[in-house]
Structure formats: structure tokens, C-alpha cells
Amino acid sequence: MISFIIALAVLLIGYFTYGKLTEKIFGPDDRKTPAVEINDGVDCMPVKTWKALLIQLLNIAGTGPIFGALMGACFGPVVFLWIVFGSILGGAVHDYMSGMISSRHRGASIAELSGIYLGKPALYAMRVFSILLLLLTGTVFVTSPASLIAMLTPGFLGNTFWIIVILLYYVAATLLPIDKVIGKLYPVFGVILIVMAVSIAGAMIVLPQYTIPEVSLADLHPDGLPVWPFMFITVACGAISGFHATQSPMMAKCITSEKAGRKVFYGAMIIESVIALVWAAAGVAFYGSTKMLGDALSEVGQSGAVYEISKTMLGNAGGILAIIGVVVCPITSGDTAFRSARLILAEWTGLEQKKIKNRLIITIPLLAAGAVLTQLDFNVLWRYFSWSNQTLAMISLWVATAYLVFNGKKIASLITALPAAFMSAVSVTYILMAPEGFKQSAVIGYPAGIVFAAVLLVIYFVMCTKKVHLKGQVRG
């Protein structure tokens, strides 16, 4: 339990120290944000900072820090280290930079920012990659809540029925101005997600039958999966997530001051990591071992495990919180995934989004594609989502690095270049070794990942020695 308490404290300290350093390096000022400068009444609209923080939390979180943390806990308490330091040094920096750079480019998507700072090939690749990731995300967060609701409702209201209901809700959330659905519901559900985590943490600390294991570097995965690189892909949202780079521009369009960025972007990621830390600890504390946790995840799934833990620890109130958490929270990530995809396609096609007709032209095909993907196996979808997620995080961090270099902050750009190189090694090693990838051994995967990261670092250092600029595009 001591490790768990220290980990929570380190996350909090990280916000006030490393978060402050990240903010200082970026240098927020008093320029007008898109919410003030554009204010189109649909996507760019002023939102109070506290509300923007809770919306950002729901945008990036959903059940990601719960499901990913439970699966990551199968590796043992070593996962605490990745959640804490991955978030402070990587994930929160990633979210802050992607949100703030977007704000300086009129709320541009990560795809557009990739084109500006990494070149035209990156623009086209990231457009396709981002939309595919968002489709996978939206689909994952349709199937998981639909299957749970189907288990809790009469038999004639089956899986397909609830998938249709959720997709119809997505139509509304994707089309309507951000203050109509997202702005009203998300702050409420953000509070529920936090209350759920605080309640579980309190139960683990107070109730004597639960023991949170201390941090150890031992790999305790019941299937023998190596910590590197599998744990770093599995946890995803609780430590660092490329999906967040597609979500941060939504709030970049809504913050009324750049100086609110640390609270909204860095702060939301730290809160998400606290939630992930709680659920990683709860997984092992509740089931007693990584083997029993792994068995539970295989038998009842992530949603079932969340329900068992919450209901047993917190009683009926916990059961209700669990149902809300694993039903509502993924839906609130799925709808913003489709909304973000709409915005990226709008940038790509040049279709102005103030008119609802133009929003419909993009939204209907997107949701139709999501409906088709719901027919695929959820576990397969999740694995591809996880790898795509961390690969996008790698690219987003390199975009942020290029931004800092082009703005003359070459030494300071190490704050993004080092986690970018780390995630580069993770991403390549994983896809080479994973069952859904190339199925290579560690003998090939480990050196290839290290070499790939080293090559990118060399290119980065070479760029830092040159005088570089982008005509008329950098908005530092």
C-alpha cells in the first residue's frame, strides 16, 4: 500500500512541477484563442475552464484508464511505475502540447499539424491513420457498452438493438453544437468517473481484506508476456495515448485563455492516470494475484470485472456506479471519436461545418462505417486499437518536437523528443512481436525497436544543428 500512496503523491507533485516546466517551455500568452477569435457557435465556443477540464477528462478517458489498467495489472505492480512516470513525462506532456499547438493553429487537428511540421507525406498519412484510429475507437466504445446493456435488459433487447441506439445517440452528439450535449452531460459524468475511482481507492485502504502489493520489477503476467513492449501498449490511456491528440483539439477550440491549458490538458491526463492507478491496484488487490485477475478478465471480461469489484467493495451503490462507468463512459469517448473524425474530414474536404447539411454529409458515412466494424471481434479490435493508439502518440510527440525546434527551443525540445523516441521503440517492437503483427521473436523485435528509435533521434539531433524555419506557418 505504501507504493500506491507514494505513486498518488508523485502524480500530484508531477502536475505542479513537471507540468509547470512543460508550460514554461511552451510559453502561453494573452493572444486570442479559437473560442474567442472564431466562435462559430458549433465547434469553437467559449467554455469555462473547470467545465473544459471535465469535458477533456471524459473525451480522453471513458473506460480506457479502467480496462487498460486492469489488463496492465496482469503484469504485476510494475505497472504502477509506467502509469506514474509514463503520464508525467510522456502522456501529460503529449496532451498539453497537442492541445496548445492546436490552439495556436485555429484548432487544427493532429493530422493538419503533422503536415505543417513533418511535411505533406505526414499530412496525408496522418489523415488516414487518425480517421482509422477514431473509427476503431468509436466502434470499440459501441460494442463494449452495448454488450453490457444487453446483459442487463430483457432478452428481446439484444446486442444489435443497443448498438443501433448508441449509434443514433452518436449522430446527435456528432452533429449538434458542442454546448448542447457534450457541454451539458460530460461534466456530470466526469465527476462520476472521479467519484468511482475515489470510492474504490478508499475501500482498498480502509477494508482489511484487501492488500495492495508493493512495487516490484518482476514480470508476473500469467501468460508469460514480457513487460517490454506489451505492458506499454496494453495500459495505453492510463499512461500515454495518441487518441488524446485527436481529442485535445476539441477543447483547444473552447478554452478562453492559453493560460488555462495546463489545467485542462496536463491536468486531465494526471487525473486519468490517478484513475488508472486506482484500478490497476484494485485489480490485483481484489482478485489476490495476477493469475486470478487474468482468469477473471478471460471469464467475465473487463466490464464484468469492474462490476464484480465495484459491487463487492461498495455494495449496491458500487454496482450502480460500475454500470454507469462501463456503460456511459465509453459512450462519451465514442461520440467524441466520431466528432473528431468529422472535424478531420471537414479539414480535408474543406466542407465548412456551420451548416448542418455539411455535417450530415460527413457524419452519416462515418457512422455507417462504424456500424460495419461492430460486426468484428471486440478483442481483435482492441488489440489493433491499442497499437494504433501508441503509434499515434509517437507521431504526435515528434510533431510537438518539431514545433519546439522550429520555434527556436531546441534544447527544451528534449522534453518531447525523449518520450517520442521511447514510444517509437515501443511501437515498432510491439508490432514486430505481437500475434496480430509480424510474430517475430524478441531477438528481432528488441534490436529493431532500439535501432528505429536511435535513427529518429539522430535525425532529430541533426535538425537541431541546422537553421530551420517554416515560411508563414509556424505560429509560435
CSV table of C-alpha atoms in Angstrom, one decimal:
chain,number,residue,atom,x,y,z
A,1,MET,CA,0.0,0.0,0.0
A,2,ILE,CA,2.9,2.4,0.6
A,3,SER,CA,3.9,2.2,-3.0
A,4,PHE,CA,0.3,3.1,-4.0
A,5,ILE,CA,0.2,6.1,-1.7
A,6,ILE,CA,3.6,7.3,-2.9
A,7,ALA,CA,2.5,6.8,-6.6
A,8,LEU,CA,-0.5,9.0,-6.0
A,9,ALA,CA,1.6,11.7,-4.4
A,10,VAL,CA,4.2,11.6,-7.2
A,11,LEU,CA,1.4,12.2,-9.8
A,12,LEU,CA,0.2,15.2,-7.8
A,13,ILE,CA,3.7,16.6,-7.4
A,14,GLY,CA,4.3,16.0,-11.2
A,15,TYR,CA,1.4,18.3,-12.1
A,16,PHE,CA,2.8,21.2,-10.0
A,17,THR,CA,6.5,20.7,-11.1
A,18,TYR,CA,6.9,19.0,-14.4
A,19,GLY,CA,3.6,20.4,-15.6
A,20,LYS,CA,4.8,23.9,-14.7
A,21,LEU,CA,8.1,23.2,-16.6
A,22,THR,CA,6.2,22.0,-19.7
A,23,GLU,CA,4.0,25.1,-19.6
A,24,LYS,CA,7.1,27.4,-19.3
A,25,ILE,CA,8.7,25.7,-22.3
A,26,PHE,CA,5.6,26.2,-24.4
A,27,GLY,CA,5.1,29.8,-23.2
A,28,PRO,CA,1.3,30.5,-23.2
A,29,ASP,CA,0.4,34.2,-23.6
A,30,ASP,CA,-2.6,36.5,-24.0
A,31,ARG,CA,-3.3,36.0,-27.7
A,32,LYS,CA,-6.9,35.2,-28.7
A,33,THR,CA,-7.9,31.5,-28.7
A,34,PRO,CA,-10.1,30.0,-31.4
A,35,ALA,CA,-13.1,30.2,-28.9
A,36,VAL,CA,-12.7,33.9,-28.9
A,37,GLU,CA,-11.3,34.6,-32.4
A,38,ILE,CA,-13.6,32.2,-34.3
A,39,ASN,CA,-16.6,31.4,-32.1
A,40,ASP,CA,-18.6,29.7,-34.8
A,41,GLY,CA,-21.4,28.5,-32.5
A,42,VAL,CA,-20.8,24.8,-33.3
A,43,ASP,CA,-17.2,23.7,-32.5
A,44,CYS,CA,-15.3,26.8,-31.5
A,45,MET,CA,-17.2,28.1,-28.5
A,46,PRO,CA,-16.1,29.6,-25.1
A,47,VAL,CA,-16.2,27.1,-22.2
A,48,LYS,CA,-15.4,27.8,-18.6
A,49,THR,CA,-12.1,26.3,-17.5
A,50,TRP,CA,-13.5,23.9,-14.9
A,51,LYS,CA,-16.0,22.6,-17.4
A,52,ALA,CA,-13.4,22.3,-20.1
A,53,LEU,CA,-11.3,20.2,-17.7
A,54,LEU,CA,-14.1,17.7,-17.0
A,55,ILE,CA,-15.1,17.5,-20.7
A,56,GLN,CA,-11.4,16.9,-21.6
A,57,LEU,CA,-11.3,14.2,-19.0
A,58,LEU,CA,-14.3,12.4,-20.5
A,59,ASN,CA,-13.0,13.0,-24.0
A,60,ILE,CA,-9.7,11.2,-23.3
A,61,ALA,CA,-10.8,8.7,-20.6
A,62,GLY,CA,-14.0,6.7,-21.0
A,63,THR,CA,-13.2,3.2,-19.8
A,64,GLY,CA,-9.7,3.5,-21.2
A,65,PRO,CA,-8.0,4.0,-17.8
A,66,ILE,CA,-10.1,1.3,-16.3
A,67,PHE,CA,-10.0,-1.5,-18.9
A,68,GLY,CA,-6.4,-0.8,-19.9
A,69,ALA,CA,-5.2,-0.6,-16.2
A,70,LEU,CA,-6.9,-3.9,-15.3
A,71,MET,CA,-5.2,-5.6,-18.3
A,72,GLY,CA,-1.9,-3.9,-17.4
A,73,ALA,CA,-2.2,-5.0,-13.8
A,74,CYS,CA,-1.8,-8.6,-15.1
A,75,PHE,CA,1.9,-7.8,-15.3
A,76,GLY,CA,2.0,-7.0,-11.6
A,77,PRO,CA,2.7,-3.8,-9.6
A,78,VAL,CA,5.5,-2.9,-12.0
A,79,VAL,CA,2.6,-1.3,-13.9
A,80,PHE,CA,2.4,1.5,-11.2
A,81,LEU,CA,5.8,2.8,-12.4
A,82,TRP,CA,4.6,3.0,-16.1
A,83,ILE,CA,1.4,4.8,-15.1
A,84,VAL,CA,3.1,7.4,-13.0
A,85,PHE,CA,6.2,8.2,-15.0
A,86,GLY,CA,4.6,7.5,-18.3
A,87,SER,CA,2.0,10.1,-17.5
A,88,ILE,CA,4.1,12.8,-16.0
A,89,LEU,CA,7.0,12.6,-18.5
A,90,GLY,CA,5.0,11.5,-21.6
A,91,GLY,CA,1.3,11.4,-21.6
A,92,ALA,CA,0.5,14.7,-19.9
A,93,VAL,CA,3.3,16.5,-21.9
A,94,HIS,CA,1.8,14.9,-25.1
A,95,ASP,CA,-1.7,16.1,-24.3
A,96,TYR,CA,-0.6,19.6,-23.3
A,97,MET,CA,1.5,20.1,-26.4
A,98,SER,CA,-1.1,18.7,-28.8
A,99,GLY,CA,-3.8,20.9,-27.3
A,100,MET,CA,-1.8,24.1,-27.1
A,101,ILE,CA,-0.2,23.8,-30.6
A,102,SER,CA,-3.7,23.1,-32.0
A,103,SER,CA,-4.9,26.3,-30.2
A,104,ARG,CA,-2.2,28.3,-32.0
A,105,HIS,CA,-3.4,26.9,-35.3
A,106,ARG,CA,-7.1,27.8,-35.0
A,107,GLY,CA,-8.0,24.4,-33.5
A,108,ALA,CA,-6.3,22.3,-36.2
A,109,SER,CA,-6.3,18.5,-36.0
A,110,ILE,CA,-3.2,16.5,-35.3
A,111,ALA,CA,-3.3,15.4,-39.0
A,112,GLU,CA,-3.0,19.1,-40.1
A,113,LEU,CA,-0.3,19.8,-37.6
A,114,SER,CA,1.7,16.8,-38.8
A,115,GLY,CA,1.5,18.3,-42.3
A,116,ILE,CA,2.8,21.6,-41.1
A,117,TYR,CA,5.7,20.4,-39.0
A,118,LEU,CA,6.6,17.0,-40.6
A,119,GLY,CA,5.7,17.6,-44.2
A,120,LYS,CA,3.0,16.8,-46.8
A,121,PRO,CA,3.5,13.0,-46.7
A,122,ALA,CA,2.9,13.1,-43.0
A,123,LEU,CA,-0.3,15.1,-43.5
A,124,TYR,CA,-1.8,12.5,-45.8
A,125,ALA,CA,-0.6,9.6,-43.8
A,126,MET,CA,-1.9,11.1,-40.5
A,127,ARG,CA,-5.3,12.0,-42.0
A,128,VAL,CA,-5.9,8.3,-42.9
A,129,PHE,CA,-4.3,7.0,-39.8
A,130,SER,CA,-6.2,9.3,-37.5
A,131,ILE,CA,-9.5,8.6,-39.1
A,132,LEU,CA,-8.9,4.8,-38.9
A,133,LEU,CA,-7.9,5.1,-35.2
A,134,LEU,CA,-11.0,7.2,-34.5
A,135,LEU,CA,-13.2,4.7,-36.3
A,136,LEU,CA,-11.7,1.8,-34.2
A,137,THR,CA,-12.1,3.8,-31.0
A,138,GLY,CA,-15.7,4.7,-31.8
A,139,THR,CA,-16.5,1.1,-32.7
A,140,VAL,CA,-14.8,-0.3,-29.6
A,141,PHE,CA,-16.9,2.1,-27.5
A,142,VAL,CA,-20.1,1.0,-29.2
A,143,THR,CA,-19.7,-2.8,-28.7
A,144,SER,CA,-18.5,-2.9,-25.1
A,145,PRO,CA,-21.4,-0.8,-23.6
A,146,ALA,CA,-23.9,-2.4,-25.9
A,147,SER,CA,-23.0,-5.9,-24.8
A,148,LEU,CA,-23.3,-5.0,-21.1
A,149,ILE,CA,-26.6,-3.2,-21.5
A,150,ALA,CA,-27.9,-6.3,-23.4
A,151,MET,CA,-27.0,-8.5,-20.4
A,152,LEU,CA,-28.9,-6.2,-18.0
A,153,THR,CA,-32.1,-5.8,-20.1
A,154,PRO,CA,-34.8,-8.3,-21.4
A,155,GLY,CA,-33.6,-10.8,-24.0
A,156,PHE,CA,-35.6,-9.3,-26.9
A,157,LEU,CA,-33.5,-6.1,-26.5
A,158,GLY,CA,-30.3,-7.8,-27.8
A,159,ASN,CA,-26.9,-6.6,-28.7
A,160,THR,CA,-27.9,-5.3,-32.1
A,161,PHE,CA,-30.7,-3.2,-30.7
A,162,TRP,CA,-28.4,-1.4,-28.3
A,163,ILE,CA,-25.7,-0.9,-30.9
A,164,ILE,CA,-28.4,0.9,-33.1
A,165,VAL,CA,-29.5,3.0,-30.1
A,166,ILE,CA,-25.9,4.1,-29.3
A,167,LEU,CA,-25.2,4.9,-32.9
A,168,LEU,CA,-28.3,7.1,-33.1
A,169,TYR,CA,-27.1,8.9,-30.0
A,170,TYR,CA,-23.7,9.4,-31.7
A,171,VAL,CA,-25.5,11.1,-34.7
A,172,ALA,CA,-26.8,13.7,-32.3
A,173,ALA,CA,-23.6,14.2,-30.3
A,174,THR,CA,-21.5,14.4,-33.5
A,175,LEU,CA,-23.8,16.9,-35.3
A,176,LEU,CA,-25.0,19.2,-32.5
A,177,PRO,CA,-23.0,22.2,-31.3
A,178,ILE,CA,-20.6,21.2,-28.5
A,179,ASP,CA,-22.6,23.0,-25.8
A,180,LYS,CA,-25.8,21.1,-26.5
A,181,VAL,CA,-24.9,17.6,-25.5
A,182,ILE,CA,-21.2,17.3,-24.7
A,183,GLY,CA,-21.1,20.5,-22.7
A,184,LYS,CA,-24.1,19.6,-20.5
A,185,LEU,CA,-23.5,15.8,-19.9
A,186,TYR,CA,-19.8,15.4,-19.8
A,187,PRO,CA,-19.0,17.4,-16.7
A,188,VAL,CA,-21.6,15.3,-14.8
A,189,PHE,CA,-20.1,12.0,-16.0
A,190,GLY,CA,-16.6,13.3,-15.4
A,191,VAL,CA,-17.5,13.8,-11.7
A,192,ILE,CA,-19.0,10.2,-11.6
A,193,LEU,CA,-15.7,8.8,-13.0
A,194,ILE,CA,-13.7,10.6,-10.4
A,195,VAL,CA,-16.1,9.6,-7.5
A,196,MET,CA,-16.0,6.0,-8.7
A,197,ALA,CA,-12.2,5.9,-8.5
A,198,VAL,CA,-12.0,7.7,-5.1
A,199,SER,CA,-14.6,5.3,-3.7
A,200,ILE,CA,-12.6,2.2,-4.9
A,201,ALA,CA,-9.3,3.7,-3.5
A,202,GLY,CA,-11.0,4.4,-0.2
A,203,ALA,CA,-12.4,0.8,0.0
A,204,MET,CA,-8.9,-0.7,-0.7
A,205,ILE,CA,-7.3,1.5,2.0
A,206,VAL,CA,-10.0,1.0,4.7
A,207,LEU,CA,-11.1,-2.6,4.3
A,208,PRO,CA,-8.6,-5.0,5.8
A,209,GLN,CA,-9.3,-7.9,3.4
A,210,TYR,CA,-7.7,-6.1,0.5
A,211,THR,CA,-3.9,-5.8,0.2
A,212,ILE,CA,-2.3,-3.6,-2.4
A,213,PRO,CA,1.0,-5.1,-3.4
A,214,GLU,CA,4.2,-3.1,-3.3
A,215,VAL,CA,6.1,-2.1,-6.4
A,216,SER,CA,8.3,-4.7,-7.9
A,217,LEU,CA,10.1,-5.0,-11.2
A,218,ALA,CA,9.1,-8.7,-11.5
A,219,ASP,CA,7.0,-9.7,-14.5
A,220,LEU,CA,4.0,-11.6,-13.1
A,221,HIS,CA,1.9,-11.9,-16.2
A,222,PRO,CA,0.1,-15.3,-16.1
A,223,ASP,CA,0.7,-16.0,-19.8
A,224,GLY,CA,4.3,-15.0,-19.6
A,225,LEU,CA,4.0,-11.9,-21.8
A,226,PRO,CA,7.1,-9.8,-21.4
A,227,VAL,CA,6.7,-6.4,-19.9
A,228,TRP,CA,8.6,-4.8,-22.8
A,229,PRO,CA,6.9,-3.9,-25.0
A,230,PHE,CA,3.5,-5.5,-24.2
A,231,MET,CA,2.7,-3.6,-20.9
A,232,PHE,CA,3.5,-0.3,-22.5
A,233,ILE,CA,0.9,-0.9,-25.2
A,234,THR,CA,-1.7,-2.6,-23.0
A,235,VAL,CA,-2.1,0.2,-20.4
A,236,ALA,CA,-2.4,2.9,-23.2
A,237,CYS,CA,-4.8,5.6,-21.9
A,238,GLY,CA,-3.7,5.5,-18.3
A,239,ALA,CA,-0.1,6.5,-19.2
A,240,ILE,CA,0.1,7.9,-22.7
A,241,SER,CA,-2.4,7.8,-25.6
A,242,GLY,CA,-2.3,9.0,-29.1
A,243,PHE,CA,-6.1,9.1,-29.1
A,244,HIS,CA,-5.8,12.1,-26.8
A,245,ALA,CA,-4.1,14.0,-29.7
A,246,THR,CA,-7.3,13.7,-31.6
A,247,GLN,CA,-9.4,14.9,-28.7
A,248,SER,CA,-7.3,17.8,-27.3
A,249,PRO,CA,-8.1,20.0,-30.4
A,250,MET,CA,-11.8,19.9,-29.4
A,251,MET,CA,-11.0,21.7,-26.1
A,252,ALA,CA,-8.3,23.8,-27.9
A,253,LYS,CA,-11.3,25.3,-29.7
A,254,CYS,CA,-13.1,26.0,-26.5
A,255,ILE,CA,-10.6,27.3,-23.9
A,256,THR,CA,-10.8,31.1,-23.5
A,257,SER,CA,-7.2,31.6,-22.5
A,258,GLU,CA,-3.9,29.8,-23.3
A,259,LYS,CA,-3.0,30.0,-19.6
A,260,ALA,CA,-5.9,27.6,-18.9
A,261,GLY,CA,-4.1,24.9,-20.9
A,262,ARG,CA,-2.1,23.3,-18.1
A,263,LYS,CA,-5.2,22.8,-16.0
A,264,VAL,CA,-7.3,21.5,-18.9
A,265,PHE,CA,-4.7,19.3,-20.9
A,266,TYR,CA,-1.9,18.4,-18.4
A,267,GLY,CA,-4.4,18.3,-15.5
A,268,ALA,CA,-6.9,16.0,-17.2
A,269,MET,CA,-4.2,13.5,-18.1
A,270,ILE,CA,-2.9,13.4,-14.5
A,271,ILE,CA,-6.5,12.8,-13.2
A,272,GLU,CA,-6.8,10.0,-15.8
A,273,SER,CA,-3.6,8.4,-14.5
A,274,VAL,CA,-4.9,8.6,-10.9
A,275,ILE,CA,-8.0,6.7,-12.1
A,276,ALA,CA,-5.8,4.1,-13.9
A,277,LEU,CA,-3.5,3.7,-10.8
A,278,VAL,CA,-6.6,3.0,-8.6
A,279,TRP,CA,-8.0,0.4,-11.0
A,280,ALA,CA,-4.6,-1.3,-11.5
A,281,ALA,CA,-4.2,-1.6,-7.7
A,282,ALA,CA,-7.9,-2.7,-7.4
A,283,GLY,CA,-7.4,-5.5,-9.9
A,284,VAL,CA,-4.7,-7.3,-8.0
A,285,ALA,CA,-5.9,-6.4,-4.5
A,286,PHE,CA,-9.4,-7.7,-5.2
A,287,TYR,CA,-8.5,-10.9,-7.0
A,288,GLY,CA,-5.4,-11.6,-4.9
A,289,SER,CA,-3.0,-12.4,-7.8
A,290,THR,CA,-2.3,-11.6,-11.4
A,291,LYS,CA,-3.3,-15.2,-12.4
A,292,MET,CA,-6.7,-14.8,-10.7
A,293,LEU,CA,-7.1,-11.4,-12.3
A,294,GLY,CA,-6.3,-12.8,-15.7
A,295,ASP,CA,-8.8,-15.6,-15.2
A,296,ALA,CA,-11.5,-13.1,-14.3
A,297,LEU,CA,-10.8,-11.0,-17.3
A,298,SER,CA,-11.0,-14.1,-19.5
A,299,GLU,CA,-14.2,-15.3,-17.9
A,300,VAL,CA,-16.3,-12.2,-17.4
A,301,GLY,CA,-14.4,-9.6,-19.5
A,302,GLN,CA,-13.3,-6.2,-18.4
A,303,SER,CA,-16.9,-4.9,-17.8
A,304,GLY,CA,-17.7,-7.9,-15.7
A,305,ALA,CA,-14.5,-7.5,-13.6
A,306,VAL,CA,-15.4,-3.8,-13.0
A,307,TYR,CA,-18.9,-4.8,-11.9
A,308,GLU,CA,-17.6,-7.5,-9.6
A,309,ILE,CA,-15.0,-5.2,-7.9
A,310,SER,CA,-17.4,-2.3,-7.5
A,311,LYS,CA,-20.4,-4.3,-6.3
A,312,THR,CA,-18.3,-6.3,-3.7
A,313,MET,CA,-16.3,-3.4,-2.4
A,314,LEU,CA,-19.1,-0.7,-2.4
A,315,GLY,CA,-22.3,-2.7,-2.3
A,316,ASN,CA,-25.4,-1.7,-4.4
A,317,ALA,CA,-24.1,1.9,-4.8
A,318,GLY,CA,-20.9,0.5,-6.2
A,319,GLY,CA,-22.9,-1.7,-8.6
A,320,ILE,CA,-24.8,1.4,-9.9
A,321,LEU,CA,-21.5,3.3,-10.3
A,322,ALA,CA,-20.0,0.4,-12.1
A,323,ILE,CA,-22.8,0.2,-14.6
A,324,ILE,CA,-22.7,3.9,-15.2
A,325,GLY,CA,-19.0,3.8,-15.5
A,326,VAL,CA,-18.7,0.9,-18.0
A,327,VAL,CA,-21.8,2.0,-20.0
A,328,VAL,CA,-21.9,5.7,-20.1
A,329,CYS,CA,-18.1,6.5,-20.0
A,330,PRO,CA,-17.2,4.5,-23.1
A,331,ILE,CA,-20.1,6.1,-25.0
A,332,THR,CA,-18.8,9.5,-24.1
A,333,SER,CA,-15.5,8.6,-25.6
A,334,GLY,CA,-17.1,7.0,-28.7
A,335,ASP,CA,-19.1,10.1,-29.6
A,336,THR,CA,-16.2,12.4,-29.4
A,337,ALA,CA,-14.1,10.0,-31.5
A,338,PHE,CA,-16.7,10.3,-34.3
A,339,ARG,CA,-16.9,14.1,-33.7
A,340,SER,CA,-13.1,14.4,-34.1
A,341,ALA,CA,-13.2,12.2,-37.2
A,342,ARG,CA,-15.9,14.6,-38.6
A,343,LEU,CA,-13.6,17.6,-38.0
A,344,ILE,CA,-10.6,16.0,-39.6
A,345,LEU,CA,-12.6,15.1,-42.7
A,346,ALA,CA,-14.0,18.6,-42.8
A,347,GLU,CA,-10.4,20.0,-42.8
A,348,TRP,CA,-9.5,17.5,-45.5
A,349,THR,CA,-12.5,18.2,-47.8
A,350,GLY,CA,-12.9,21.9,-47.0
A,351,LEU,CA,-16.5,21.5,-46.1
A,352,GLU,CA,-17.5,24.4,-43.7
A,353,GLN,CA,-19.2,22.9,-40.7
A,354,LYS,CA,-21.5,25.7,-39.6
A,355,LYS,CA,-24.2,24.3,-42.0
A,356,ILE,CA,-25.8,21.1,-40.6
A,357,LYS,CA,-26.1,19.7,-44.2
A,358,ASN,CA,-22.3,19.6,-44.5
A,359,ARG,CA,-22.1,18.0,-41.1
A,360,LEU,CA,-24.5,15.3,-42.2
A,361,ILE,CA,-22.6,14.6,-45.4
A,362,ILE,CA,-19.6,13.6,-43.3
A,363,THR,CA,-21.3,12.1,-40.2
A,364,ILE,CA,-23.6,9.6,-41.9
A,365,PRO,CA,-20.9,7.7,-43.8
A,366,LEU,CA,-18.6,7.7,-40.7
A,367,LEU,CA,-21.2,6.1,-38.5
A,368,ALA,CA,-22.2,3.7,-41.3
A,369,ALA,CA,-18.5,2.5,-41.4
A,370,GLY,CA,-18.6,2.2,-37.6
A,371,ALA,CA,-21.7,0.1,-37.8
A,372,VAL,CA,-20.0,-2.3,-40.1
A,373,LEU,CA,-16.9,-2.6,-37.9
A,374,THR,CA,-19.1,-3.5,-34.9
A,375,GLN,CA,-19.5,-6.9,-36.5
A,376,LEU,CA,-15.8,-7.7,-36.0
A,377,ASP,CA,-14.5,-9.4,-32.8
A,378,PHE,CA,-14.1,-7.0,-30.0
A,379,ASN,CA,-10.8,-8.4,-28.7
A,380,VAL,CA,-9.2,-8.1,-32.2
A,381,LEU,CA,-10.4,-4.6,-32.5
A,382,TRP,CA,-9.0,-3.7,-29.1
A,383,ARG,CA,-5.5,-5.1,-29.9
A,384,TYR,CA,-5.3,-3.1,-33.2
A,385,PHE,CA,-6.7,0.0,-31.4
A,386,SER,CA,-4.0,-0.3,-28.7
A,387,TRP,CA,-1.1,-0.4,-31.1
A,388,SER,CA,-2.6,2.3,-33.4
A,389,ASN,CA,-3.1,4.4,-30.3
A,390,GLN,CA,0.5,4.3,-29.1
A,391,THR,CA,1.8,4.7,-32.7
A,392,LEU,CA,-0.2,7.9,-33.0
A,393,ALA,CA,1.2,9.1,-29.6
A,394,MET,CA,4.7,8.6,-31.0
A,395,ILE,CA,3.9,10.7,-34.1
A,396,SER,CA,2.2,13.4,-32.0
A,397,LEU,CA,5.3,13.7,-29.8
A,398,TRP,CA,7.5,14.1,-32.9
A,399,VAL,CA,5.1,16.8,-34.2
A,400,ALA,CA,5.5,18.7,-30.8
A,401,THR,CA,9.3,18.3,-31.0
A,402,ALA,CA,9.3,19.8,-34.5
A,403,TYR,CA,7.2,22.6,-33.3
A,404,LEU,CA,9.6,23.5,-30.5
A,405,VAL,CA,12.6,23.2,-32.8
A,406,PHE,CA,11.1,25.4,-35.4
A,407,ASN,CA,10.3,28.0,-32.7
A,408,GLY,CA,13.9,28.1,-31.6
A,409,LYS,CA,13.5,26.0,-28.5
A,410,LYS,CA,16.0,23.3,-29.5
A,411,ILE,CA,17.4,22.2,-26.1
A,412,ALA,CA,14.0,22.5,-24.5
A,413,SER,CA,12.5,20.2,-27.2
A,414,LEU,CA,14.1,17.2,-25.4
A,415,ILE,CA,11.0,17.3,-23.2
A,416,THR,CA,9.1,15.8,-26.2
A,417,ALA,CA,11.9,14.2,-28.2
A,418,LEU,CA,12.9,11.7,-25.5
A,419,PRO,CA,9.4,10.3,-24.9
A,420,ALA,CA,8.9,10.4,-28.7
A,421,ALA,CA,11.9,8.2,-29.1
A,422,PHE,CA,10.8,5.9,-26.3
A,423,MET,CA,7.4,5.4,-27.8
A,424,SER,CA,9.0,4.8,-31.2
A,425,ALA,CA,10.8,1.9,-29.8
A,426,VAL,CA,7.7,0.6,-28.1
A,427,SER,CA,5.5,0.8,-31.2
A,428,VAL,CA,7.9,-0.9,-33.6
A,429,THR,CA,8.9,-3.6,-31.1
A,430,TYR,CA,5.3,-4.4,-30.4
A,431,ILE,CA,4.1,-4.7,-34.0
A,432,LEU,CA,7.1,-6.9,-34.8
A,433,MET,CA,6.4,-9.3,-31.9
A,434,ALA,CA,2.6,-9.2,-31.4
A,435,PRO,CA,0.3,-12.1,-32.5
A,436,GLU,CA,-1.7,-9.6,-34.6
A,437,GLY,CA,1.6,-8.2,-36.0
A,438,PHE,CA,4.6,-10.0,-37.6
A,439,LYS,CA,5.0,-12.6,-34.8
A,440,GLN,CA,8.8,-12.2,-34.6
A,441,SER,CA,10.9,-13.2,-31.6
A,442,ALA,CA,12.5,-10.8,-29.1
A,443,VAL,CA,15.8,-11.4,-30.8
A,444,ILE,CA,14.5,-9.5,-33.8
A,445,GLY,CA,11.9,-7.2,-32.1
A,446,TYR,CA,14.1,-5.7,-29.4
A,447,PRO,CA,17.1,-4.6,-31.6
A,448,ALA,CA,14.8,-3.4,-34.4
A,449,GLY,CA,12.8,-1.1,-32.0
A,450,ILE,CA,16.0,0.3,-30.5
A,451,VAL,CA,17.6,0.9,-33.9
A,452,PHE,CA,14.4,2.6,-35.2
A,453,ALA,CA,14.3,5.0,-32.1
A,454,ALA,CA,18.0,5.7,-32.4
A,455,VAL,CA,17.7,6.6,-36.1
A,456,LEU,CA,14.9,9.1,-35.3
A,457,LEU,CA,17.0,10.6,-32.5
A,458,VAL,CA,19.9,11.1,-34.9
A,459,ILE,CA,17.7,12.8,-37.4
A,460,TYR,CA,16.4,15.0,-34.6
A,461,PHE,CA,19.8,16.0,-33.4
A,462,VAL,CA,20.9,16.8,-36.9
A,463,MET,CA,17.8,19.0,-37.3
A,464,CYS,CA,18.8,20.8,-34.1
A,465,THR,CA,22.1,21.7,-35.5
A,466,LYS,CA,20.6,23.4,-38.6
A,467,LYS,CA,18.8,26.7,-39.0
A,468,VAL,CA,15.2,25.6,-39.7
A,469,HIS,CA,12.0,27.6,-40.4
A,470,LEU,CA,8.6,27.2,-42.0
A,471,LYS,CA,7.5,30.1,-44.0
A,472,GLY,CA,4.2,31.6,-42.9
A,473,GLN,CA,3.1,28.5,-41.0
A,474,VAL,CA,4.7,28.4,-37.6
A,475,ARG,CA,2.6,30.3,-35.1
A,476,GLY,CA,4.8,30.4,-32.0
